Tab-separated table of C-alpha atoms and ligand atoms in Angstrom:
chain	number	residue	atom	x	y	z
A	71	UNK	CA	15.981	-43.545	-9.094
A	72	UNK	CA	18.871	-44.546	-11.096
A	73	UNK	CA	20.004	-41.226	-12.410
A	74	UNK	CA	23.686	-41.369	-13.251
A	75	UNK	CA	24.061	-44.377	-15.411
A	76	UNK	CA	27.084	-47.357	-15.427
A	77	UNK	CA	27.968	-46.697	-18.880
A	78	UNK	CA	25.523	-44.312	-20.406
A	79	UNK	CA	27.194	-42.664	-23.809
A	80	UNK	CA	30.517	-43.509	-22.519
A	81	UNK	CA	31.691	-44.451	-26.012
A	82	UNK	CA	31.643	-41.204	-27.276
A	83	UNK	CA	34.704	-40.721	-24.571
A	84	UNK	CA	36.945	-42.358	-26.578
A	85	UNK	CA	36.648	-40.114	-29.929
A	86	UNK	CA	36.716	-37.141	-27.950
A	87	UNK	CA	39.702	-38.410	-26.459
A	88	UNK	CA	41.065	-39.057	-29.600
A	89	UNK	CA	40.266	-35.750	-30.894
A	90	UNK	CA	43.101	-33.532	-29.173
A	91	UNK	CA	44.592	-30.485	-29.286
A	92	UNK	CA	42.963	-27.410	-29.938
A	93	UNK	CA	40.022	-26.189	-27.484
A	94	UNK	CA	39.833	-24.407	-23.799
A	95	UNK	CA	42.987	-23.103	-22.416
A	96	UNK	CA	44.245	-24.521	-19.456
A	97	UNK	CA	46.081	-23.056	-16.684
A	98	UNK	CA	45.905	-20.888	-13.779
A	99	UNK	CA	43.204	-18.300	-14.347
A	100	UNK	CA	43.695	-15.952	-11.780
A	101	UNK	CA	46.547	-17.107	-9.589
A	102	UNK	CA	44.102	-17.811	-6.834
A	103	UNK	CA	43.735	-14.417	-4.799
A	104	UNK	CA	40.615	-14.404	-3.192
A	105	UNK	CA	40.445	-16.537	0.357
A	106	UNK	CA	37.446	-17.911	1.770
A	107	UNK	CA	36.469	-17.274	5.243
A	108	UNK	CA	37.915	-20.139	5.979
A	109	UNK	CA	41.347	-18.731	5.998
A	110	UNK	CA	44.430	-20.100	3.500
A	111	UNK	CA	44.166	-23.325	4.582
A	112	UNK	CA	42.311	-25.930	2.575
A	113	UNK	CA	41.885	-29.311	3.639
A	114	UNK	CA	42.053	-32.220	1.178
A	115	UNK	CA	40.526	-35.538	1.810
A	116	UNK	CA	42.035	-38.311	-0.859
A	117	UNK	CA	43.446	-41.776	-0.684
A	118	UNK	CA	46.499	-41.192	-1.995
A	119	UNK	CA	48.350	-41.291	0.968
A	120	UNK	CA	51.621	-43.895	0.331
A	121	UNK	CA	53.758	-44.845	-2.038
A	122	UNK	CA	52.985	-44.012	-5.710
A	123	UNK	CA	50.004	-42.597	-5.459
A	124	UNK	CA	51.264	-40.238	-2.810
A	125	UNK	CA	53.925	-39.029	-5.523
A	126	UNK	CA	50.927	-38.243	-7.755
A	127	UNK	CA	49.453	-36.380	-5.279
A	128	UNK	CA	52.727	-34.403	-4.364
A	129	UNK	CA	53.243	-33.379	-7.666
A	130	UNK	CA	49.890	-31.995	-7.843
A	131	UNK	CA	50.338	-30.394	-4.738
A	132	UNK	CA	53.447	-28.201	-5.928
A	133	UNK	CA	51.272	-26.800	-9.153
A	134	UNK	CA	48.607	-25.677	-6.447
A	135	UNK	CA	51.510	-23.747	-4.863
A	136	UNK	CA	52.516	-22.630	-7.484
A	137	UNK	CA	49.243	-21.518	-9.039
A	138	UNK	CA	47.550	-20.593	-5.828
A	139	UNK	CA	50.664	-19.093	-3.420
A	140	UNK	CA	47.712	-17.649	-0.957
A	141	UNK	CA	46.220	-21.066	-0.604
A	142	UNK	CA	48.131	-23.362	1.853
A	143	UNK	CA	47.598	-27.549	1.379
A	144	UNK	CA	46.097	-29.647	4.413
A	145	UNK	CA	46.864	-33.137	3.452
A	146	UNK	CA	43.987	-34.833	4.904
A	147	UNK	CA	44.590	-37.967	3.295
A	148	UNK	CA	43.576	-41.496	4.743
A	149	UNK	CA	45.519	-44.434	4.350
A	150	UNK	CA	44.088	-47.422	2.264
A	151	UNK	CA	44.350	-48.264	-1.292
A	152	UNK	CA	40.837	-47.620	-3.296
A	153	UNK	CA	39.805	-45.428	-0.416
A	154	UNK	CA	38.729	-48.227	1.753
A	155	UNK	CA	39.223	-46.523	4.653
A	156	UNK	CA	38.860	-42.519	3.545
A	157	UNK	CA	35.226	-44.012	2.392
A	158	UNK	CA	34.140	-44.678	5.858
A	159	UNK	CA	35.877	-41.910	7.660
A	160	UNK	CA	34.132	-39.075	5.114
A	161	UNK	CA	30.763	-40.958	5.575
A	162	UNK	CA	30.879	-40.148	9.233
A	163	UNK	CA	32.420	-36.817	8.907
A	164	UNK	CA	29.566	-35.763	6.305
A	165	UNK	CA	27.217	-36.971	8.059
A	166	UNK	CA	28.427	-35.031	11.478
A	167	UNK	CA	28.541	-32.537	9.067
A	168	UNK	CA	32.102	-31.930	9.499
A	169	UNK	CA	33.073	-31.880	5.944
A	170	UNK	CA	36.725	-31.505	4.701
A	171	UNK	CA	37.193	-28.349	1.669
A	172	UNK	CA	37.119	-31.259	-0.388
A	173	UNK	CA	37.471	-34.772	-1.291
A	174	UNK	CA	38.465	-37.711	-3.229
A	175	UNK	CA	35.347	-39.391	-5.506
A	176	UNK	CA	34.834	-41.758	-8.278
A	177	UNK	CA	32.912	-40.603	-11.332
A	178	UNK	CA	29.731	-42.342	-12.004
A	179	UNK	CA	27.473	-44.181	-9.619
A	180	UNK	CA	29.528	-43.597	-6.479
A	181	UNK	CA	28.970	-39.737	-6.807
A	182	UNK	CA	25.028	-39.856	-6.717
A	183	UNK	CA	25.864	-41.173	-3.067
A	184	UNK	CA	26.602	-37.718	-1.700
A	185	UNK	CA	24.511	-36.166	-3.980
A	186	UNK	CA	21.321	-37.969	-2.694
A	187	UNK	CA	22.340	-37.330	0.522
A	188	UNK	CA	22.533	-33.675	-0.177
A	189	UNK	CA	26.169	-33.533	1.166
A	190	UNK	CA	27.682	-31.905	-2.186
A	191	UNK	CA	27.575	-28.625	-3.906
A	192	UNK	CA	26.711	-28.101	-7.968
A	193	UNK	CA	29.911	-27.094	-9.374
A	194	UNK	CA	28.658	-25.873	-12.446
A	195	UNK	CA	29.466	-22.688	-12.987
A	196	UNK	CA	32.902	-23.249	-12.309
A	197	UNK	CA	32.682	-25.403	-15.584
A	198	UNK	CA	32.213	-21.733	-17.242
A	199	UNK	CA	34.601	-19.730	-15.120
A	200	UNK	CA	37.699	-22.234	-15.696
A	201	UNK	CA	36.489	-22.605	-19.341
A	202	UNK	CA	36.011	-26.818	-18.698
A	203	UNK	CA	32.547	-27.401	-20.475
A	204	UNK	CA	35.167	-27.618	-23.798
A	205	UNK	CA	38.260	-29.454	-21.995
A	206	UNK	CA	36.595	-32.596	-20.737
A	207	UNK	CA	34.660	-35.208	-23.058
A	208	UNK	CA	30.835	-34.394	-22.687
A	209	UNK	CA	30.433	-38.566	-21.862
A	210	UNK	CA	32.962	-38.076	-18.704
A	211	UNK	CA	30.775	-34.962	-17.791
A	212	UNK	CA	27.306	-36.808	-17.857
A	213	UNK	CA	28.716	-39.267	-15.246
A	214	UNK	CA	28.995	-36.488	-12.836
A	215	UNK	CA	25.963	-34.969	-13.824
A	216	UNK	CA	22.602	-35.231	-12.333
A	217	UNK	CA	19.483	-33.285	-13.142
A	218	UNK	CA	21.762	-30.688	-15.415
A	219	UNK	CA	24.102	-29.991	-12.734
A	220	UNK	CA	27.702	-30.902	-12.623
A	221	UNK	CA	28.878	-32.439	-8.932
A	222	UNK	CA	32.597	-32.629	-9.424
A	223	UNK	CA	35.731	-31.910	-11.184
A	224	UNK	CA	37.536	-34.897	-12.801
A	225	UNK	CA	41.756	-35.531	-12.443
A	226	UNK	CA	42.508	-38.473	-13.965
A	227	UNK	CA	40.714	-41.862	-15.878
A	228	UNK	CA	41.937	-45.426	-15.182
A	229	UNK	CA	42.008	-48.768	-15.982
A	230	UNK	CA	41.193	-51.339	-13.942
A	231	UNK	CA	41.127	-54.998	-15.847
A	232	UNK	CA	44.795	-55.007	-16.595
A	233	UNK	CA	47.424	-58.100	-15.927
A	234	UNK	CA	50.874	-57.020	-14.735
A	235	UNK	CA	53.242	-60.098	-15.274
A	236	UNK	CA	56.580	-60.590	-14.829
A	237	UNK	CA	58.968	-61.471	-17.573
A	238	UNK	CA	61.583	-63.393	-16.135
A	239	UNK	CA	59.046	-65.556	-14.043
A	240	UNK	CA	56.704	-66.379	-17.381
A	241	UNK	CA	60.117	-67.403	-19.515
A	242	UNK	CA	61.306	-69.378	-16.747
A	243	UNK	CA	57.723	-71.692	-16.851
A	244	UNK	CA	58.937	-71.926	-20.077
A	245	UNK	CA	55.552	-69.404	-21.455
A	246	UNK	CA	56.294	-66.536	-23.995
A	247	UNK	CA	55.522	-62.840	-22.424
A	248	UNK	CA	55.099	-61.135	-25.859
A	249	UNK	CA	51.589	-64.407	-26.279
A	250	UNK	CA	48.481	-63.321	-24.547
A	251	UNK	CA	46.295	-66.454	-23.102
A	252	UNK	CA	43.043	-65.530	-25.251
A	253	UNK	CA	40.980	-66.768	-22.686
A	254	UNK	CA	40.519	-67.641	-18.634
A	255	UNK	CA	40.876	-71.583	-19.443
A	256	UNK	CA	44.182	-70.532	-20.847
A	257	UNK	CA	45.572	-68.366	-18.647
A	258	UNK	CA	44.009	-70.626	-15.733
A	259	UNK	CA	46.344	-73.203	-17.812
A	260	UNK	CA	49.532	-70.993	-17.650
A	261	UNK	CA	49.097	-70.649	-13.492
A	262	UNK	CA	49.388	-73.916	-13.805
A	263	UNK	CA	52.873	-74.075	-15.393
A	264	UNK	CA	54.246	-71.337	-13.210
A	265	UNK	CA	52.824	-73.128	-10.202
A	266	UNK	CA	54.933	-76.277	-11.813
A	267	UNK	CA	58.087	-74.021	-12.632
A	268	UNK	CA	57.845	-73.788	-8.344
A	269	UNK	CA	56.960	-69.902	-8.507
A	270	UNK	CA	53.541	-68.107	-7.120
A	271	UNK	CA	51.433	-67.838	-10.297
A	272	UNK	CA	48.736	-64.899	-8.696
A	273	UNK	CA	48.647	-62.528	-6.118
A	274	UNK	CA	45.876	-60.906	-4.680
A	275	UNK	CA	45.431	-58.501	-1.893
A	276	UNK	CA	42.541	-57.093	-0.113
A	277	UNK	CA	38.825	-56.896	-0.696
A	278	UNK	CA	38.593	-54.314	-3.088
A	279	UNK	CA	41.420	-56.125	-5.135
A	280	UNK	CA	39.359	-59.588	-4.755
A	281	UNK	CA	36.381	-57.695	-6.204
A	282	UNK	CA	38.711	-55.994	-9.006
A	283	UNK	CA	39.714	-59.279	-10.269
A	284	UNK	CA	36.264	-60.400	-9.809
A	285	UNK	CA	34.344	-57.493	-11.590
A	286	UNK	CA	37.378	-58.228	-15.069
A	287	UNK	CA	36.265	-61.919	-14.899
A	288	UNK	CA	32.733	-60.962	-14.412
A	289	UNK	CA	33.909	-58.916	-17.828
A	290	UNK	CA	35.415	-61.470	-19.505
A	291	UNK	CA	32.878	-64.468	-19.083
A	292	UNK	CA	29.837	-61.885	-19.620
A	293	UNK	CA	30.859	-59.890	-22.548
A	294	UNK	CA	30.563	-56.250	-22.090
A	295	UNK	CA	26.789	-56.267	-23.074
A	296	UNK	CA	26.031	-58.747	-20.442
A	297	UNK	CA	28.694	-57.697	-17.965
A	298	UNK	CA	26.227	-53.810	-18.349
A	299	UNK	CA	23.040	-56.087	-17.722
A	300	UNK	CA	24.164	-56.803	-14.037
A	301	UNK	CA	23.232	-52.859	-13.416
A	302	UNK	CA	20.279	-52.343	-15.394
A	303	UNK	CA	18.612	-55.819	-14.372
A	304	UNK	CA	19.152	-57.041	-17.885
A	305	UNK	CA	21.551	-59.576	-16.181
A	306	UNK	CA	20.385	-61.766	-13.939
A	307	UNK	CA	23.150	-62.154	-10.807
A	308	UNK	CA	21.929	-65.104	-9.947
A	309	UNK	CA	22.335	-66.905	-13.776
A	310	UNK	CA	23.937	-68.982	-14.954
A	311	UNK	CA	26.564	-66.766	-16.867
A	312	UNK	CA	27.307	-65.472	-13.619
A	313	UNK	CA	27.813	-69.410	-11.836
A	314	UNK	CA	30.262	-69.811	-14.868
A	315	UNK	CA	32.013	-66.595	-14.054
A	316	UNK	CA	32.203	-67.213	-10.274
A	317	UNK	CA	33.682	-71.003	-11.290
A	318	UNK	CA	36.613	-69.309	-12.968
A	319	UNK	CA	37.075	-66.910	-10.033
A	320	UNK	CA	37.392	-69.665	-7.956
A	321	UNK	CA	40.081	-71.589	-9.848
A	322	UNK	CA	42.140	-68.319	-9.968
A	323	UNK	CA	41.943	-67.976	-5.987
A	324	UNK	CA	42.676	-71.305	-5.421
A	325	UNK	CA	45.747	-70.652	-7.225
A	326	UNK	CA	46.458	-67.223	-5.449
A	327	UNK	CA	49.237	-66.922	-2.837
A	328	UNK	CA	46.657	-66.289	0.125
A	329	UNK	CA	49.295	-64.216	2.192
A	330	UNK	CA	48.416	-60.990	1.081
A	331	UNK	CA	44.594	-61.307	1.382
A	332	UNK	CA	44.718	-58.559	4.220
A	333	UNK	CA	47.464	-56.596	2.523
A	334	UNK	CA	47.001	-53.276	0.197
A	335	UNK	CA	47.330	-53.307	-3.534
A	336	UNK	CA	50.950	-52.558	-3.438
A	337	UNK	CA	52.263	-55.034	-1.528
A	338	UNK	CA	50.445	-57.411	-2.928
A	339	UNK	CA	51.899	-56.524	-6.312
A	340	UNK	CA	55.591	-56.386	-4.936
A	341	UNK	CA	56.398	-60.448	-5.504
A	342	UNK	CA	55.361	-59.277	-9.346
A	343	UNK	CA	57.695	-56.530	-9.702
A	344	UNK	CA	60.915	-58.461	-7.536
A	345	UNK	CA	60.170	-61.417	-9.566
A	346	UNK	CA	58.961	-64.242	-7.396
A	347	UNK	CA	55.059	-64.424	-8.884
A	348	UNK	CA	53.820	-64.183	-12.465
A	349	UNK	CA	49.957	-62.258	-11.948
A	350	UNK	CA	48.542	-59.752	-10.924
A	351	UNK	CA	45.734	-58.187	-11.755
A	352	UNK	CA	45.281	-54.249	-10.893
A	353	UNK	CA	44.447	-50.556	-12.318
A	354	UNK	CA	47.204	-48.734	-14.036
A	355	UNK	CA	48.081	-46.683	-11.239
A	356	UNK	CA	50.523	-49.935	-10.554
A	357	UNK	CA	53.000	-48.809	-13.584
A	358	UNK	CA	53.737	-45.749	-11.064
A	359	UNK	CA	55.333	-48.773	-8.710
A	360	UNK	CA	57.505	-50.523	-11.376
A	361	UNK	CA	58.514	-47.316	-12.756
A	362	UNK	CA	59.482	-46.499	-8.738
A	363	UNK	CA	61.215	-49.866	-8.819
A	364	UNK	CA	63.078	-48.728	-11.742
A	365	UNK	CA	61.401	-51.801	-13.616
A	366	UNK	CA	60.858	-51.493	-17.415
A	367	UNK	CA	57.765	-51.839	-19.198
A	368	UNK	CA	57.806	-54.499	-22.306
A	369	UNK	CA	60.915	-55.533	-20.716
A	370	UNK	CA	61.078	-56.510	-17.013
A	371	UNK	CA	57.560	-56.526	-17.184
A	372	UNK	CA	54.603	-56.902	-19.236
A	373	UNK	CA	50.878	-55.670	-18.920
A	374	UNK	CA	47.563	-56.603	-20.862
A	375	UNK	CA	43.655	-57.201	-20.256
A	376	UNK	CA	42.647	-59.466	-18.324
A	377	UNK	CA	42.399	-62.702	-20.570
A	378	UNK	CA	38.791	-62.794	-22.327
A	379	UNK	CA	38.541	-58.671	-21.983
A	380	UNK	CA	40.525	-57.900	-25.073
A	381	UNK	CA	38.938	-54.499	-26.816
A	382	UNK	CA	37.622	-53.689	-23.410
A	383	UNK	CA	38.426	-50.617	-20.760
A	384	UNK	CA	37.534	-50.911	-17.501
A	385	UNK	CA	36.780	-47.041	-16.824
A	386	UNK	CA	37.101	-45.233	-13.599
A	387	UNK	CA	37.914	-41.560	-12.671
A	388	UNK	CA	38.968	-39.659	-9.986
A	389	UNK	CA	37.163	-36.640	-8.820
A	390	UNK	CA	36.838	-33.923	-6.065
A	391	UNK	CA	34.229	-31.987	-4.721
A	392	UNK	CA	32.762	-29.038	-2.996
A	393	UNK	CA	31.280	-30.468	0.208
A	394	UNK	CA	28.104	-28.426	1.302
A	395	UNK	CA	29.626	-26.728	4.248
A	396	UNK	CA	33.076	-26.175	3.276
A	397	UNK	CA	34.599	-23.734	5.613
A	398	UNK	CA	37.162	-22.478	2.823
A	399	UNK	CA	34.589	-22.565	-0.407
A	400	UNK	CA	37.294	-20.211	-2.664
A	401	UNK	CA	40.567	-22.570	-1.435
A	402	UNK	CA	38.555	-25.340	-2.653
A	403	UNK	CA	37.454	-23.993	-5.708
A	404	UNK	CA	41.110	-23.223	-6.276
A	405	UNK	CA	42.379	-26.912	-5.888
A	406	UNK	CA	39.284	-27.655	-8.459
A	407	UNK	CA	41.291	-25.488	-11.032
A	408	UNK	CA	44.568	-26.866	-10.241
A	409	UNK	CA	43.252	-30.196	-10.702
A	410	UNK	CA	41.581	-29.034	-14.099
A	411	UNK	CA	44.201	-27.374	-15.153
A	412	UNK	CA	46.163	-28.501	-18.309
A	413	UNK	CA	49.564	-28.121	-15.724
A	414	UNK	CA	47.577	-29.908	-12.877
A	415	UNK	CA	46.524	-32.626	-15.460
A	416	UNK	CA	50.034	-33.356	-16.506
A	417	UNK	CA	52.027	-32.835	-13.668
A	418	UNK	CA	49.783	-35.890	-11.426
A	419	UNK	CA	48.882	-38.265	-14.483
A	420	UNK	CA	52.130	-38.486	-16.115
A	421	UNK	CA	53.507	-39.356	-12.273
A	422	UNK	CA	50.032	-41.582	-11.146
A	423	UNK	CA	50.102	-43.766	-14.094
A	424	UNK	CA	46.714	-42.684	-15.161
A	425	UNK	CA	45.364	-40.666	-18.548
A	426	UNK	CA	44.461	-37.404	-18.662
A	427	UNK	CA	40.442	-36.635	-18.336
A	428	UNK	CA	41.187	-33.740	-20.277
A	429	UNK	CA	40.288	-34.047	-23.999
A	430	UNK	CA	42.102	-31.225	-25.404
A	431	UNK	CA	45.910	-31.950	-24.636
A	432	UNK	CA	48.177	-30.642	-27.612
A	433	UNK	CA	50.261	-33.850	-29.469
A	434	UNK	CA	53.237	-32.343	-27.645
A	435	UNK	CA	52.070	-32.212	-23.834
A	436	UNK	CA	50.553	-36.065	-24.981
A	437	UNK	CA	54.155	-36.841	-25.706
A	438	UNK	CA	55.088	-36.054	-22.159
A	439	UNK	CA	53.496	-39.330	-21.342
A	440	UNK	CA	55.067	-42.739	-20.762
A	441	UNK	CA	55.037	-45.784	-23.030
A	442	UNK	CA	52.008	-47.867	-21.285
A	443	UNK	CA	50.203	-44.494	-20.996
A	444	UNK	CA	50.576	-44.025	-24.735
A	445	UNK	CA	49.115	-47.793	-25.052
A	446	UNK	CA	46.364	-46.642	-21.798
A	447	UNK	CA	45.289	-43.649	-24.334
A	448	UNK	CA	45.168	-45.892	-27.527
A	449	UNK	CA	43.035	-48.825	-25.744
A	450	UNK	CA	40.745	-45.818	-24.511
A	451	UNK	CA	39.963	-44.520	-27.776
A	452	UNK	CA	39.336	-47.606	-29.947
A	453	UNK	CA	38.083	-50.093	-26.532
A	454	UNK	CA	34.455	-50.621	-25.299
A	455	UNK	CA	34.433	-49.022	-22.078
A	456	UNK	CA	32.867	-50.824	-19.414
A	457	UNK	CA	32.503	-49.754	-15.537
A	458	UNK	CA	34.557	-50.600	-12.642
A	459	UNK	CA	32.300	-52.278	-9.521
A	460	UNK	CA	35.074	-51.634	-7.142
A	461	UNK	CA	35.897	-48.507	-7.448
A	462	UNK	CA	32.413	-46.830	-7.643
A	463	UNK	CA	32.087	-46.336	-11.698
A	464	UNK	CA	28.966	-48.786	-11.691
A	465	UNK	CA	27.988	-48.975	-8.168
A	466	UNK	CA	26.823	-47.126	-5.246
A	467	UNK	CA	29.151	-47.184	-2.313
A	468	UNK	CA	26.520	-49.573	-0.157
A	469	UNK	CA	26.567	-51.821	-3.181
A	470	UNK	CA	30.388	-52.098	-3.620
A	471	UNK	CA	31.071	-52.109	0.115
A	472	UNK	CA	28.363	-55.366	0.431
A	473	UNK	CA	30.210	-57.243	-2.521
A	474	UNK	CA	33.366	-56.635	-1.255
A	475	UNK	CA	32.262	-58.546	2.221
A	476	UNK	CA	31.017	-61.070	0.029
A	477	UNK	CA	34.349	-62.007	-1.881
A	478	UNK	CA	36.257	-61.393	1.657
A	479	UNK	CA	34.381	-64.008	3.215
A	480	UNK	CA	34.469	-66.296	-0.081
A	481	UNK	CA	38.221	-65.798	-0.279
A	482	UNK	CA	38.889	-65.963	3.594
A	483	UNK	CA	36.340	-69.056	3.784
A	484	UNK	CA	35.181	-72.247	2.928
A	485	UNK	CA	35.432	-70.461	-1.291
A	486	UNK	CA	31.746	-71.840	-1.654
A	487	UNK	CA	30.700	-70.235	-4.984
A	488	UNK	CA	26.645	-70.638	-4.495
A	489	UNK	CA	26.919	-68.652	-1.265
A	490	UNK	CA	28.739	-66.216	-2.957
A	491	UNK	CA	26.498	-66.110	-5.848
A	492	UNK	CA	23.488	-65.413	-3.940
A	493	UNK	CA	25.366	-62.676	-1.464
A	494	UNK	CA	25.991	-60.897	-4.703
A	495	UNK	CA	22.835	-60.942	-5.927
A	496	UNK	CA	21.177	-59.613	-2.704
A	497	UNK	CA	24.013	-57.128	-2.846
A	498	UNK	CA	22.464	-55.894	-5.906
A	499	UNK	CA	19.428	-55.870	-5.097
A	500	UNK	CA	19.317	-52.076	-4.312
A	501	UNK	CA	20.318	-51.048	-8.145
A	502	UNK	CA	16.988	-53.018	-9.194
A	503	UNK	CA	15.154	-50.902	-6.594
A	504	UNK	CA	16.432	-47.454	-7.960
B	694	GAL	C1	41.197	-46.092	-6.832
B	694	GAL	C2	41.532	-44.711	-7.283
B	694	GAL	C3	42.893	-44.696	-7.897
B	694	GAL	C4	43.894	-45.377	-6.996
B	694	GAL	C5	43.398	-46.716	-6.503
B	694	GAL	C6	44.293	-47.426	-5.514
B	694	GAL	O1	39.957	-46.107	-6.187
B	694	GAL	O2	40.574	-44.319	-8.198
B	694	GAL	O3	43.273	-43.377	-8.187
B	694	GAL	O4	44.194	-44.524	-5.983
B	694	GAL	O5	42.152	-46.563	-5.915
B	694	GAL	O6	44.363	-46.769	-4.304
């Protein structure tokens, strides 16, 4: 039973978005207070663990503090970009049901995981007690929605089909950074010219970032319309769309510097940002590590769809929980405020790179936001917004996790794309089951 849906009224997002300042109130409502019987400390299970992202989560950490002083922080955060690892550890842990306060999840598909399994609470009535129904577009709230009740508590949206290039590197293969290729074939064609200039034209990193790249050209060859039709069976994974789509893939890994296939998301972007690669493709939480590199954006560095996605946003969203068994229930509804919270909101998205899920930020606390967010927020209220595969917007973890063996092996292997067209498909066989 497919029950929260890929991209269901998702559009609506964007004119909410749009629509800001005004509405709830945000802040602390009560200065936390009340402990559980769990004591003060509340454990805290994301994947935001090094580099940027662990400044994001830092600087969410001291508005808790400051908005919950009885409440004390247990980082329980795993290491491993797109939760690759804090995936499989909270699978066991739920299921030995040794749940943390709370944890990390993606809005969307990936949510009805734990909810099926019965391993998370309904959170709706804190919805009424922090005054959120208002704050958060109704589209973002239907993704964490099942059967009328609300599972989670949104932080932050992303984007995930975005190109981060570097400027020197494109000029010196003689290509202008301010020209977007308009398609694959013709960014496929500028590879080749940085390949010729003697520099790496594409990085790429591990699994989840082969299937990120995948899922935007996936995107680009399919159109959004079709690119939706791989989760509702109105695709056909096996089709020839989908061969076409898998061709291109292949071209771009064959022109991907292979080293990094094992490595995380940031180094794998690091030859981008020091200037000895052109490409990479990866969410928006990778501005946080050129602004950490003190790199400029439109300057030292450029960033734009994925060729052949122009007009669309590759959506995902962070979220957190009440596990079902939470031994500190009140600490963990007080990091659900903090992370609500028009402070909370500001203080981690303007550091993470990512928008604010909140609708109803004032034209002032919007201006507190860099120059590619301001571009992020733009794209997000006039782009189609389609769902991210590897980060759980469109698929169930089972799904994702299969897929992301399947480009592994493709990428690690023999790169033989009817083999990897048919391990997708059986991958997704389980959404056509639902
Ligand atoms: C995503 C997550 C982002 C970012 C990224 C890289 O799954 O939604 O917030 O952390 O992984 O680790």
């Amino acid at each position: 039973m497919k029950r929260i849906g890929p991209v269901a009224g998702i559009a609506a997002l964007s004119l909410l978005l749009a629509a800001c300042g005004g509405g709830a109130k945000g802040g602390a409502k009560d200065g936390g207070g009340d402990k559980g019987s769990g004591g003060s400390d509340v454990s805290v299970v994301s994947w935001w663990e090094a580099g940027s992202e662990k400044k994001g989560l830092e600087a969410l950490i001291d508005v808790f503090k400051q908005q919950h002083s009885d409440f004390k922080f247990v980082n329980a955060a795993v290491a491993g970009g797109g939760g690759s690892q804090a995936k499989q550890k909270l699978a066991a842990d739920l299921a030995a049901k040794n749940p943390p306060d709370t944890f990390q999840a993606h809005a969307g598909a990936e949510l009805t995981d734990y909810i099926d399994a019965m391993q998370i609470e309904d959170v709706s009535e804190l919805y009424k007690e922090y005054k959120l129904t208002d704050a958060f577009p109704k589209s973002l709230i239907d993704r964490l929605t099942v059967d009328g009740k609300i599972y989670s508590v949104p932080s932050n949206v992303h984007r995930a089909n975005v190109v981060w290039a570097n400027t020197a590197v494109l000029k010196e293969a003689g290509l202008d950074p301010t020209q977007q290729p308009a398609d694959l074939d013709a960014w496929i064609a500028d590879m080749e010219k940085v390949k010729a200039a003697g520099k790496t034209p594409i990085t790429v990193g591990m699994a989840w970032t082969q299937l990120q790249l995948l899922e935007t050209v996936l995107m680009a060859d399919l159109g959004a319309d079709g690119y939706n039709g791989l989760f509702d069976g109105k695709t056909a994974w096996d089709g020839p769309e989908v061969t076409k789509a898998l061709d291109h893939f292949k071209k771009i890994m064959d022109l991907a510097d292979k080293s990094y296939l094992n490595e995380d998301w940031e180094p794998a972007m690091n030859p981008v940002i020091t200037g000895t690669a052109a490409y990479n493709v990866m969410g928006d939480w990778a501005v946080a590590a050129f602004d950490g590199a003190q790199k400029k954006y439109n300057e030292d560095y450029v960033a734009f769809p994925v060729p052949g996605t122009k007009g669309m946003f590759d959506f995902l969203a962070d979220s957190f929980t009440l596990p079902v068994g939470s031994k500190n229930v009140e600490g963990a509804k007080a990091w659900l405020q903090t992370i609500s919270s028009k402070e909370g909101q500001i203080a981690f998205n303007t550091v993470k790179g990512s928008i604010p899920a909140r609708s109803d930020l004032s034209e002032d606390e919007l201006s507190k936001f860099g120059e590619y967010q301001q571009d992020a927020m733009k794209s997000f209220g006039e782009d189609t917004i389609v769902s991210s595969i590897a980060h759980g917007a469109a698929t169930p973890v089972a799904v994702s996790n299969a897929m992301n063996d399947a480009v592994a092996k493709f990428a690690q292997g023999g790169s033989d794309v009817a083999g990897l067209q048919a391990e997708l498909a059986k991958a997704a066989e389980p959404m056509a089951k639902k």
